[in-house]
């Protein structure tokens, strides 16, 4: 009978964030697939866990992935972890989960912190809809194409960035997106945790002449909502709202829904309903 693949989140700085369930899962697993076995060994030593490990990282995931899948198919339970945070999020794991699904292997998540969501929560920017953009490419053309493709996206944007590339990235974001609000979350859950809430011009000025240090997540305000194209006339919008009212909907609600659909103001449609 097949074993199970456990996708286990690990702390992004503060070891107290390692959950009892994550600890228990590593204790119970037959082996651990670790992005860097030296990093994971420190975690295991801290919690007094002794467990065989195999390295599983972006350069060996194809052949190592199949080897891990075979071992699970033969009945072993495997926990996959990355150096910090959730596996699969800008870290190895996605391929292994896909392979496991293709082979009918049960997969279970043991959630832990992720820098992206943690930084979003502290940003003060809209959290209702957001888009994870990960690391921007170091290739200039690909980076431009990426930024071009998201410049009109109204969702809050989340980027990972290394400290030595931060200043360049801030300038590229400013050029591509205009001056938007940004929150820079640094060293989350660690001693020097801080959040800088400013705009792109402010962030560029703040880091000018400084050498950024530590790990950063950038949370950037989404593009302003585009004006809706008005495809119906006001009379048609009012008629649509009237039909909703005749079907039992409140006039204010019908006006709100039709306004969202057509781009007319709710008050205009409501006034039309009262005529
Ligand atoms: N899988 C991880 C997760 O779930 O957050 C992300 C791994 S990715 C290779 C590493 C990037 O995450 C860093 O370059 C940084 O942008 C961000 N990061 C990780 N830990 C962080 C922390 N404690 N504070 C701020 N950013 C962090």
CSV table of C-alpha atoms and ligand atoms in Angstrom, one decimal:
chain,number,residue,atom,x,y,z
A,1,UNK,CA,0.0,0.0,0.0
A,2,UNK,CA,1.2,3.5,-0.9
A,3,UNK,CA,2.5,5.9,1.7
A,4,UNK,CA,1.6,9.6,1.9
A,5,UNK,CA,3.4,12.8,0.8
A,6,UNK,CA,3.2,15.5,3.5
A,7,UNK,CA,3.8,19.1,2.4
A,8,UNK,CA,5.1,20.7,5.6
A,9,UNK,CA,5.6,24.5,6.2
A,10,UNK,CA,8.6,25.5,8.2
A,11,UNK,CA,9.3,28.9,10.0
A,12,UNK,CA,10.4,31.9,8.0
A,13,UNK,CA,12.6,33.0,10.9
A,14,UNK,CA,11.1,32.3,14.3
A,15,UNK,CA,11.4,28.7,15.3
A,16,UNK,CA,8.4,29.1,17.7
A,17,UNK,CA,6.3,29.2,14.5
A,18,UNK,CA,6.9,25.6,13.8
A,19,UNK,CA,3.6,24.0,14.7
A,20,UNK,CA,3.3,20.9,16.9
A,21,UNK,CA,1.6,19.1,14.0
A,22,UNK,CA,4.5,19.9,11.7
A,23,UNK,CA,6.9,18.6,14.4
A,24,UNK,CA,4.9,15.4,14.8
A,25,UNK,CA,4.7,14.9,11.0
A,26,UNK,CA,8.5,15.1,10.7
A,27,UNK,CA,8.9,12.7,13.6
A,28,UNK,CA,6.5,10.2,12.0
A,29,UNK,CA,7.7,10.4,8.4
A,30,UNK,CA,10.0,7.7,7.1
A,31,UNK,CA,12.2,10.3,5.3
A,32,UNK,CA,12.3,14.0,4.6
A,33,UNK,CA,12.8,15.5,1.2
A,34,UNK,CA,14.6,18.8,2.0
A,35,UNK,CA,15.6,21.7,-0.3
A,36,UNK,CA,18.9,22.0,1.6
A,37,UNK,CA,19.7,19.2,4.0
A,38,UNK,CA,22.1,21.4,6.0
A,39,UNK,CA,19.4,24.0,6.7
A,40,UNK,CA,16.8,21.3,7.6
A,41,UNK,CA,19.3,19.6,9.8
A,42,UNK,CA,19.4,22.7,12.0
A,43,UNK,CA,15.6,22.6,12.4
A,44,UNK,CA,15.7,18.9,13.2
A,45,UNK,CA,18.4,19.3,15.7
A,46,UNK,CA,16.5,22.1,17.4
A,47,UNK,CA,13.5,19.8,17.9
A,48,UNK,CA,15.6,16.7,18.6
A,49,UNK,CA,14.4,14.9,15.5
A,50,UNK,CA,16.5,12.3,13.8
A,51,UNK,CA,15.4,11.4,10.3
A,52,UNK,CA,16.9,10.3,7.1
A,53,UNK,CA,16.9,13.1,4.4
A,54,UNK,CA,17.2,13.3,0.7
A,55,UNK,CA,18.0,16.5,-1.0
A,56,UNK,CA,15.3,17.8,-3.3
A,57,UNK,CA,16.0,21.1,-5.0
A,58,UNK,CA,15.4,22.8,-8.3
A,59,UNK,CA,18.4,21.3,-10.0
A,60,UNK,CA,17.6,17.6,-9.3
A,61,UNK,CA,13.8,17.6,-9.0
A,62,UNK,CA,13.2,15.6,-12.1
A,63,UNK,CA,15.2,12.4,-11.3
A,64,UNK,CA,15.0,12.9,-7.5
A,65,UNK,CA,11.2,13.4,-7.7
A,66,UNK,CA,10.7,10.0,-9.4
A,67,UNK,CA,12.9,8.3,-6.8
A,68,UNK,CA,10.8,9.9,-4.0
A,69,UNK,CA,7.6,8.8,-5.7
A,70,UNK,CA,8.8,5.2,-6.0
A,71,UNK,CA,9.7,5.1,-2.3
A,72,UNK,CA,6.2,6.4,-1.4
A,73,UNK,CA,4.6,3.9,-3.7
A,74,UNK,CA,6.5,1.2,-1.8
A,75,UNK,CA,4.8,2.3,1.4
A,76,UNK,CA,7.1,5.0,2.9
A,77,UNK,CA,5.8,8.3,4.2
A,78,UNK,CA,7.7,11.4,3.0
A,79,UNK,CA,7.6,15.0,4.3
A,80,UNK,CA,8.8,17.6,1.8
A,81,UNK,CA,10.2,20.8,3.3
A,82,UNK,CA,12.0,23.9,1.9
A,83,UNK,CA,14.5,26.1,3.7
A,84,UNK,CA,11.8,28.4,5.0
A,85,UNK,CA,8.1,28.9,4.6
A,86,UNK,CA,5.8,26.8,2.5
A,87,UNK,CA,7.2,24.4,0.0
A,88,UNK,CA,5.8,25.0,-3.5
A,89,UNK,CA,5.8,28.8,-3.1
A,90,UNK,CA,8.9,30.0,-5.0
A,91,UNK,CA,10.4,26.9,-3.6
A,92,UNK,CA,10.6,23.2,-4.6
A,93,UNK,CA,7.5,21.1,-4.0
A,94,UNK,CA,5.1,21.9,-6.9
A,95,UNK,CA,6.5,19.2,-9.2
A,96,UNK,CA,6.5,16.6,-6.4
A,97,UNK,CA,2.8,17.3,-5.6
A,98,UNK,CA,2.0,17.0,-9.3
A,99,UNK,CA,3.9,13.7,-9.6
A,100,UNK,CA,2.2,12.4,-6.5
A,101,UNK,CA,-1.3,13.3,-7.9
A,102,UNK,CA,-0.4,11.6,-11.2
A,103,UNK,CA,0.6,8.5,-9.4
A,104,UNK,CA,-2.5,8.5,-7.2
A,105,UNK,CA,-0.5,9.1,-4.0
A,106,UNK,CA,-2.3,10.8,-1.1
A,107,UNK,CA,-1.0,14.2,-0.3
A,108,UNK,CA,-1.6,16.1,2.9
A,109,UNK,CA,-0.6,19.7,3.7
A,110,UNK,CA,0.7,20.7,7.1
A,111,UNK,CA,0.4,24.5,6.7
A,112,UNK,CA,3.0,26.9,8.1
A,113,UNK,CA,3.9,30.6,7.6
A,114,UNK,CA,4.6,32.0,4.2
A,115,UNK,CA,6.4,35.3,3.8
A,116,UNK,CA,4.0,36.4,1.0
A,117,UNK,CA,0.8,36.2,3.0
A,118,UNK,CA,2.5,37.4,6.2
A,119,UNK,CA,3.7,40.5,4.5
A,120,UNK,CA,0.3,41.1,2.8
A,121,UNK,CA,-1.4,41.0,6.3
A,122,UNK,CA,1.0,43.8,7.6
A,123,UNK,CA,0.8,45.9,4.5
A,124,UNK,CA,-2.3,48.0,5.2
A,125,UNK,CA,-3.1,47.6,1.5
A,126,UNK,CA,-6.1,45.8,0.1
A,127,UNK,CA,-6.1,42.2,1.1
A,128,UNK,CA,-9.4,41.3,-0.6
A,129,UNK,CA,-7.9,40.3,-3.9
A,130,UNK,CA,-4.2,39.9,-4.5
A,131,UNK,CA,-1.8,38.4,-7.0
A,132,UNK,CA,1.5,36.6,-6.1
A,133,UNK,CA,4.2,37.6,-8.6
A,134,UNK,CA,7.1,35.8,-7.0
A,135,UNK,CA,10.6,36.9,-8.1
A,136,UNK,CA,11.0,39.1,-11.2
A,137,UNK,CA,13.2,37.6,-13.8
A,138,UNK,CA,16.9,38.8,-13.8
A,139,UNK,CA,16.6,38.8,-17.6
A,140,UNK,CA,15.8,42.4,-18.6
A,141,UNK,CA,13.4,41.6,-21.4
A,142,UNK,CA,11.4,39.0,-19.4
A,143,UNK,CA,11.3,41.4,-16.5
A,144,UNK,CA,9.8,44.1,-18.7
A,145,UNK,CA,7.3,41.7,-20.2
A,146,UNK,CA,6.2,40.6,-16.8
A,147,UNK,CA,5.8,44.1,-15.5
A,148,UNK,CA,4.0,45.1,-18.7
A,149,UNK,CA,1.6,42.2,-18.3
A,150,UNK,CA,0.6,43.3,-14.8
A,151,UNK,CA,0.6,47.1,-15.0
A,152,UNK,CA,-3.2,47.3,-15.3
A,153,UNK,CA,-4.0,44.6,-12.8
A,154,UNK,CA,-6.2,46.1,-10.1
A,155,UNK,CA,-5.2,43.4,-7.5
A,156,UNK,CA,-2.6,44.0,-4.8
A,157,UNK,CA,0.7,42.7,-6.1
A,158,UNK,CA,3.2,40.6,-4.1
A,159,UNK,CA,6.9,40.3,-5.0
A,160,UNK,CA,9.8,38.5,-3.4
A,161,UNK,CA,13.2,40.2,-3.8
A,162,UNK,CA,16.8,39.6,-2.7
A,163,UNK,CA,18.3,42.6,-0.8
A,164,UNK,CA,21.1,43.3,-3.4
A,165,UNK,CA,18.5,43.6,-6.2
A,166,UNK,CA,16.0,45.6,-4.2
A,167,UNK,CA,17.0,49.2,-5.4
A,168,UNK,CA,16.9,48.1,-9.1
A,169,UNK,CA,13.6,46.4,-8.7
A,170,UNK,CA,12.0,49.5,-7.0
A,171,UNK,CA,13.2,51.6,-10.0
A,172,UNK,CA,11.8,49.1,-12.5
A,173,UNK,CA,8.5,49.0,-10.6
A,174,UNK,CA,8.3,52.8,-10.6
A,175,UNK,CA,9.0,53.0,-14.3
A,176,UNK,CA,6.5,50.3,-15.2
A,177,UNK,CA,3.6,50.9,-12.8
A,178,UNK,CA,3.9,54.6,-11.9
A,179,UNK,CA,4.1,55.9,-8.3
A,180,UNK,CA,1.9,53.5,-6.3
A,181,UNK,CA,1.7,52.8,-2.6
A,182,UNK,CA,4.1,50.1,-1.5
A,183,UNK,CA,4.7,48.2,1.8
A,184,UNK,CA,8.2,46.7,2.3
A,185,UNK,CA,8.2,43.9,4.8
A,186,UNK,CA,11.7,43.0,6.1
A,187,UNK,CA,13.0,40.2,8.2
A,188,UNK,CA,9.5,39.0,9.2
A,189,UNK,CA,9.3,37.1,12.5
A,190,UNK,CA,12.9,37.9,13.2
A,191,UNK,CA,14.6,40.3,15.6
A,192,UNK,CA,14.9,43.1,13.0
A,193,UNK,CA,11.4,42.7,11.6
A,194,UNK,CA,10.1,46.0,10.2
A,195,UNK,CA,7.5,47.3,7.7
A,196,UNK,CA,8.0,50.4,5.7
A,197,UNK,CA,4.7,51.7,4.3
A,198,UNK,CA,5.3,54.4,1.7
A,199,UNK,CA,5.0,54.9,-2.1
A,200,UNK,CA,7.5,53.9,-4.8
A,201,UNK,CA,9.1,57.3,-4.8
A,202,UNK,CA,9.4,57.3,-1.1
A,203,UNK,CA,10.9,53.8,-1.1
A,204,UNK,CA,13.5,54.8,-3.7
A,205,UNK,CA,14.4,57.9,-1.7
A,206,UNK,CA,14.6,55.9,1.6
A,207,UNK,CA,17.1,53.3,0.2
A,208,UNK,CA,19.2,55.8,-1.8
A,209,UNK,CA,22.8,55.6,-0.6
A,210,UNK,CA,21.9,52.6,1.7
A,211,UNK,CA,22.6,48.9,1.3
A,212,UNK,CA,19.4,47.0,2.0
A,213,UNK,CA,20.0,44.0,4.3
A,214,UNK,CA,17.8,41.0,5.1
A,215,UNK,CA,14.9,39.4,3.4
A,216,UNK,CA,12.2,41.5,1.8
A,217,UNK,CA,8.6,41.1,0.5
A,218,UNK,CA,7.2,44.0,-1.6
A,219,UNK,CA,3.5,44.6,-1.5
A,220,UNK,CA,2.4,47.0,-4.2
A,221,UNK,CA,-1.0,48.6,-4.6
A,222,UNK,CA,-3.0,47.4,-7.6
A,223,UNK,CA,-3.7,49.6,-10.7
A,224,UNK,CA,-6.6,52.0,-10.3
A,225,UNK,CA,-9.9,50.4,-11.6
A,226,UNK,CA,-10.4,51.1,-15.3
A,227,UNK,CA,-13.5,53.1,-16.2
A,228,UNK,CA,-16.2,50.6,-17.2
A,229,UNK,CA,-17.2,50.8,-20.9
A,230,UNK,CA,-20.8,51.6,-21.2
A,231,UNK,CA,-22.2,49.0,-23.5
A,232,UNK,CA,-25.9,49.7,-22.7
A,233,UNK,CA,-27.9,53.0,-22.8
A,234,UNK,CA,-29.2,54.4,-19.5
A,235,UNK,CA,-32.8,53.5,-20.6
A,236,UNK,CA,-31.6,49.8,-21.1
A,237,UNK,CA,-30.0,49.8,-17.7
A,238,UNK,CA,-33.1,51.1,-16.0
A,239,UNK,CA,-35.2,48.6,-17.9
A,240,UNK,CA,-32.9,45.8,-16.7
A,241,UNK,CA,-33.2,47.1,-13.1
A,242,UNK,CA,-37.0,47.3,-13.5
A,243,UNK,CA,-37.1,43.7,-14.5
A,244,UNK,CA,-35.2,42.7,-11.4
A,245,UNK,CA,-37.6,44.8,-9.2
A,246,UNK,CA,-40.6,43.1,-10.8
A,247,UNK,CA,-39.0,39.8,-9.9
A,248,UNK,CA,-39.0,40.8,-6.2
A,249,UNK,CA,-35.6,42.5,-5.8
A,250,UNK,CA,-35.3,45.7,-3.7
A,251,UNK,CA,-34.9,48.8,-6.0
A,252,UNK,CA,-31.6,49.8,-4.3
A,253,UNK,CA,-30.1,46.3,-4.8
A,254,UNK,CA,-31.3,46.2,-8.5
A,255,UNK,CA,-29.8,49.7,-9.1
A,256,UNK,CA,-26.5,48.6,-7.5
A,257,UNK,CA,-26.2,45.4,-9.6
A,258,UNK,CA,-27.1,47.1,-12.8
A,259,UNK,CA,-24.7,49.9,-12.1
A,260,UNK,CA,-21.9,47.4,-11.6
A,261,UNK,CA,-22.8,45.7,-14.9
A,262,UNK,CA,-23.3,48.8,-17.1
A,263,UNK,CA,-21.0,51.4,-15.7
A,264,UNK,CA,-23.8,53.9,-15.0
A,265,UNK,CA,-24.1,55.4,-11.5
A,266,UNK,CA,-26.3,53.6,-9.1
A,267,UNK,CA,-28.1,56.9,-8.3
A,268,UNK,CA,-28.9,57.5,-12.1
A,269,UNK,CA,-30.4,54.0,-12.3
A,270,UNK,CA,-32.3,54.4,-9.1
A,271,UNK,CA,-33.7,57.8,-10.2
A,272,UNK,CA,-34.8,56.1,-13.5
A,273,UNK,CA,-36.6,53.4,-11.4
A,274,UNK,CA,-38.6,56.1,-9.5
A,275,UNK,CA,-39.9,57.8,-12.6
B,1,LIG,N1,8.6,29.4,0.3
B,1,LIG,C1,8.8,30.6,1.0
B,1,LIG,C2,7.5,31.2,1.6
B,1,LIG,O1,6.6,30.4,1.7
B,1,LIG,O2,7.5,32.3,2.0
B,1,LIG,C3,9.5,31.6,0.1
B,1,LIG,C4,10.9,31.2,-0.4
B,1,LIG,S1,11.6,32.3,-1.5
B,1,LIG,C5,12.9,31.3,-2.1
B,1,LIG,C6,12.5,33.3,-0.4
B,1,LIG,C7,12.0,34.8,-0.4
B,1,LIG,O3,10.9,34.9,0.5
B,1,LIG,C8,13.0,35.8,0.1
B,1,LIG,O4,13.8,36.2,-1.0
B,1,LIG,C9,12.1,36.9,0.6
B,1,LIG,O5,11.6,37.7,-0.5
B,1,LIG,C10,10.9,36.1,1.2
B,1,LIG,N2,11.1,35.8,2.6
B,1,LIG,C11,11.4,34.7,3.2
B,1,LIG,N3,11.5,34.8,4.5
B,1,LIG,C12,11.3,36.1,4.8
B,1,LIG,C13,11.2,36.9,6.0
B,1,LIG,N4,11.4,36.3,7.2
B,1,LIG,N5,10.9,38.2,5.9
B,1,LIG,C14,10.7,38.8,4.7
B,1,LIG,N6,10.7,38.1,3.5
B,1,LIG,C15,11.0,36.8,3.6
